[in-house]
Amino acid sequence: GQQLNQSPQSMFIQEGEDVSMNCTSSSIFNTWLWYKQDPGEGPVLLIALYKAGELTSNGRLTAQFGITRKDSFLNISASIPSDVGIYFCAGQAGGGADGLTFGKGTHLIIQP
Amino acid sequence: DTAVSQTPKYLVTQMGNDKSIKCEQNLGHDTMYWYKQDSKKFLKIMFSYNNKELIINETVPNRFSPKSPDKAHLNLHINSLELGDSAVYFCASSQGRKAFFGQGTRLTVV
């Protein structure tokens, strides 16, 4: 089946620093989504990307759909304590009914 | 207003029991899903339903059965629970290519 490699697995950063994480796939996706999960909660959608090369921002978050359609990255600028959590990339190869293939997550830990 | 809601949030049960998890979405979406998150936080799709029709059934044991009485509900029934079924189960729904998740049900089998 499809596999997503998400890196880094964890990040320890200082408040105010910028963060970058990425996902690569063994196959092509037509949609890339980025989610954040807080403890005891479900994943919350941050950014959705639909076209190769697309660059989309949501506040301090910016994500891009790779040209090859096999990768995506998420950047967080000027991190704040509430950015702590697990960030997941997810890809979809077909239509909405196909479901999502998830990366293994990036644990973001911010030191004040 | 909760868009995708699941009950219960926590479920502790003994091996061999049968249990159900309920899910409801008020977003008017056509497709609903069940995902399983293991102890390492890995999320994997189990089922999806589109207009009451099963679209995907990954390599999930047939002890797990999704039931959709209508477009807004997708319940998960689990028979003969095993220790390895302990995980967090998430319901989700989508219209198009964005999926929205519930808060999860933490199932612990003892």
XYZ file of C-alpha atoms in Angstrom:
222
model
C 0.000 0.000 0.000
C 0.884 3.658 -0.107
C 3.339 4.898 2.478
C 4.093 8.370 3.711
C 7.429 9.243 5.267
C 7.075 12.216 7.586
C 10.054 13.967 9.123
C 11.282 14.906 11.532
C 9.678 12.540 14.030
C 10.040 15.137 16.780
C 11.275 18.675 17.179
C 12.444 20.539 20.263
C 12.552 24.249 19.567
C 12.601 27.580 21.337
C 9.562 29.813 21.336
C 9.766 32.239 18.439
C 11.670 29.899 16.142
C 10.421 28.818 12.737
C 9.499 25.168 12.171
C 9.618 23.061 9.033
C 8.403 19.520 8.482
C 7.775 17.478 5.372
C 6.252 14.358 3.933
C 7.269 12.233 0.996
C 5.287 9.508 -0.677
C 6.130 6.464 -2.750
C 3.215 7.289 -5.041
C 1.331 10.260 -6.410
C -1.390 12.007 -4.458
C -3.959 14.463 -5.762
C -4.606 16.000 -2.352
C -2.355 16.817 0.580
C -3.780 17.757 3.958
C -2.055 18.877 7.149
C -3.613 18.211 10.554
C -2.727 19.040 14.147
C -3.677 16.796 17.054
C -3.710 17.929 20.670
C -3.703 15.382 23.525
C -7.079 13.709 23.951
C -8.496 15.348 20.848
C -9.077 14.434 17.236
C -6.974 15.728 14.329
C -7.908 19.267 13.302
C -7.493 20.292 9.677
C -4.971 23.094 9.205
C -4.388 23.362 5.471
C -5.672 21.561 2.359
C -3.714 21.481 -0.922
C -5.233 20.357 -4.214
C -2.809 21.180 -7.039
C 0.847 20.467 -7.699
C 2.910 23.537 -6.841
C 0.141 25.086 -4.751
C 1.339 27.219 -1.853
C -1.257 28.015 0.820
C -1.077 29.950 4.068
C -3.213 29.896 7.194
C -1.966 32.573 9.567
C 1.574 31.621 10.594
C 1.308 28.305 8.768
C 2.357 27.782 5.162
C 2.169 24.528 3.233
C 3.092 23.523 -0.288
C 2.050 20.709 -2.611
C 5.213 19.411 -4.267
C 5.625 19.626 -8.034
C 6.133 15.875 -8.328
C 2.874 15.318 -6.356
C 4.839 13.015 -4.083
C 5.715 15.456 -1.341
C 4.511 18.337 0.776
C 5.933 20.564 3.469
C 4.516 22.595 6.336
C 6.222 25.639 7.821
C 5.252 27.377 11.042
C 6.707 30.815 11.591
C 7.432 32.421 14.976
C 6.266 29.448 17.040
C 4.228 30.036 20.190
C 3.459 27.672 23.093
C 0.035 26.680 21.726
C 1.707 25.264 18.608
C 2.745 22.260 20.711
C 1.169 19.053 19.460
C 1.452 16.363 16.834
C 1.316 17.431 13.198
C 0.235 14.911 10.590
C 0.428 15.022 6.850
C -2.198 13.064 4.957
C -2.507 12.269 1.293
C -5.333 11.143 -0.888
C -4.872 9.442 -4.234
C -8.445 9.341 -5.482
C -11.701 11.028 -4.598
C -13.081 11.841 -1.183
C -14.398 8.355 -0.562
C -10.918 6.833 -0.775
C -9.903 7.952 2.681
C -6.573 9.373 3.753
C -3.116 7.877 4.107
C -1.374 9.445 7.091
C 2.238 10.111 7.934
C 3.487 9.014 11.340
C 3.399 12.528 12.729
C 5.839 15.174 13.918
C 5.824 15.853 17.653
C 6.471 19.556 18.199
C 7.755 20.549 21.618
C 8.418 24.191 22.408
C 10.736 25.290 25.156
C 9.905 28.707 26.575
C -21.971 22.958 17.813
C -19.942 19.791 17.391
C -19.546 18.848 13.730
C -18.525 15.207 14.192
C -19.404 13.687 17.547
C -18.612 10.245 18.906
C -19.815 8.409 21.969
C -18.515 7.216 24.275
C -15.225 9.075 24.667
C -13.821 6.294 26.844
C -14.715 2.616 26.782
C -13.189 -0.016 29.042
C -14.332 -3.575 28.538
C -13.272 -7.165 28.996
C -11.957 -9.498 26.338
C -14.656 -11.340 24.499
C -17.301 -8.658 24.926
C -19.194 -6.978 22.108
C -19.296 -3.190 22.017
C -20.445 -0.327 19.797
C -19.201 3.177 19.182
C -21.591 5.750 17.778
C -20.802 8.604 15.419
C -22.934 11.436 14.133
C -22.088 14.339 11.832
C -24.160 17.478 11.338
C -22.195 18.799 8.369
C -24.398 17.257 5.705
C -21.428 15.312 4.325
C -21.900 12.317 2.043
C -18.976 10.204 3.220
C -18.088 8.994 6.695
C -15.085 7.019 7.906
C -13.619 5.098 10.792
C -9.912 5.379 11.553
C -7.831 3.574 14.153
C -4.941 5.262 15.978
C -2.510 2.902 17.648
C -0.313 3.477 20.671
C 2.366 5.050 18.475
C -0.192 7.584 17.184
C -0.314 6.040 13.720
C -3.668 6.675 12.024
C -5.027 4.119 9.599
C -8.322 4.006 7.778
C -10.663 1.136 8.553
C -13.845 1.865 6.609
C -15.590 4.520 4.613
C -19.270 4.808 3.768
C -20.679 6.856 0.912
C -24.453 7.149 0.678
C -24.836 4.056 2.876
C -22.549 2.006 0.665
C -19.285 0.565 1.910
C -16.509 1.953 -0.252
C -13.366 0.734 1.478
C -12.757 -2.171 3.746
C -9.056 -2.382 4.533
C -7.514 -5.451 6.125
C -9.760 -5.198 9.161
C -10.960 -8.321 10.979
C -14.572 -9.154 10.278
C -15.245 -8.759 14.006
C -15.488 -5.082 13.117
C -18.624 -4.051 11.283
C -19.718 -0.531 10.356
C -23.421 0.222 10.359
C -24.945 3.340 8.819
C -28.650 3.866 9.536
C -28.596 7.139 7.590
C -26.205 9.581 5.963
C -25.487 11.389 9.225
C -24.567 8.334 11.292
C -21.891 5.661 11.068
C -21.619 3.322 14.031
C -18.860 0.807 14.649
C -19.690 -2.583 16.116
C -16.945 -4.790 17.457
C -17.537 -8.412 18.378
C -15.403 -10.680 20.565
C -13.034 -7.917 21.620
C -9.337 -8.759 21.873
C -6.504 -7.093 23.763
C -5.025 -5.887 20.479
C -8.163 -3.914 19.730
C -7.161 -1.380 22.379
C -6.653 1.912 20.532
C -8.286 5.244 19.837
C -10.976 5.086 17.179
C -11.854 8.196 15.209
C -14.909 8.875 13.155
C -14.594 11.385 10.310
C -16.715 12.815 7.539
C -15.986 14.556 4.255
C -17.604 16.327 1.344
C -15.043 16.472 -1.405
C -11.446 16.149 -0.312
C -11.461 17.673 3.188
C -12.041 15.300 6.092
C -13.132 16.391 9.570
C -12.584 14.237 12.621
C -14.427 13.559 15.838
C -12.748 13.675 19.241
C -12.090 9.956 19.331
C -13.085 6.987 21.478
C -10.348 5.462 23.597
C -11.071 1.739 23.772
C -9.262 -0.288 26.402
C -9.698 -4.045 26.418
C -8.679 -5.749 29.652
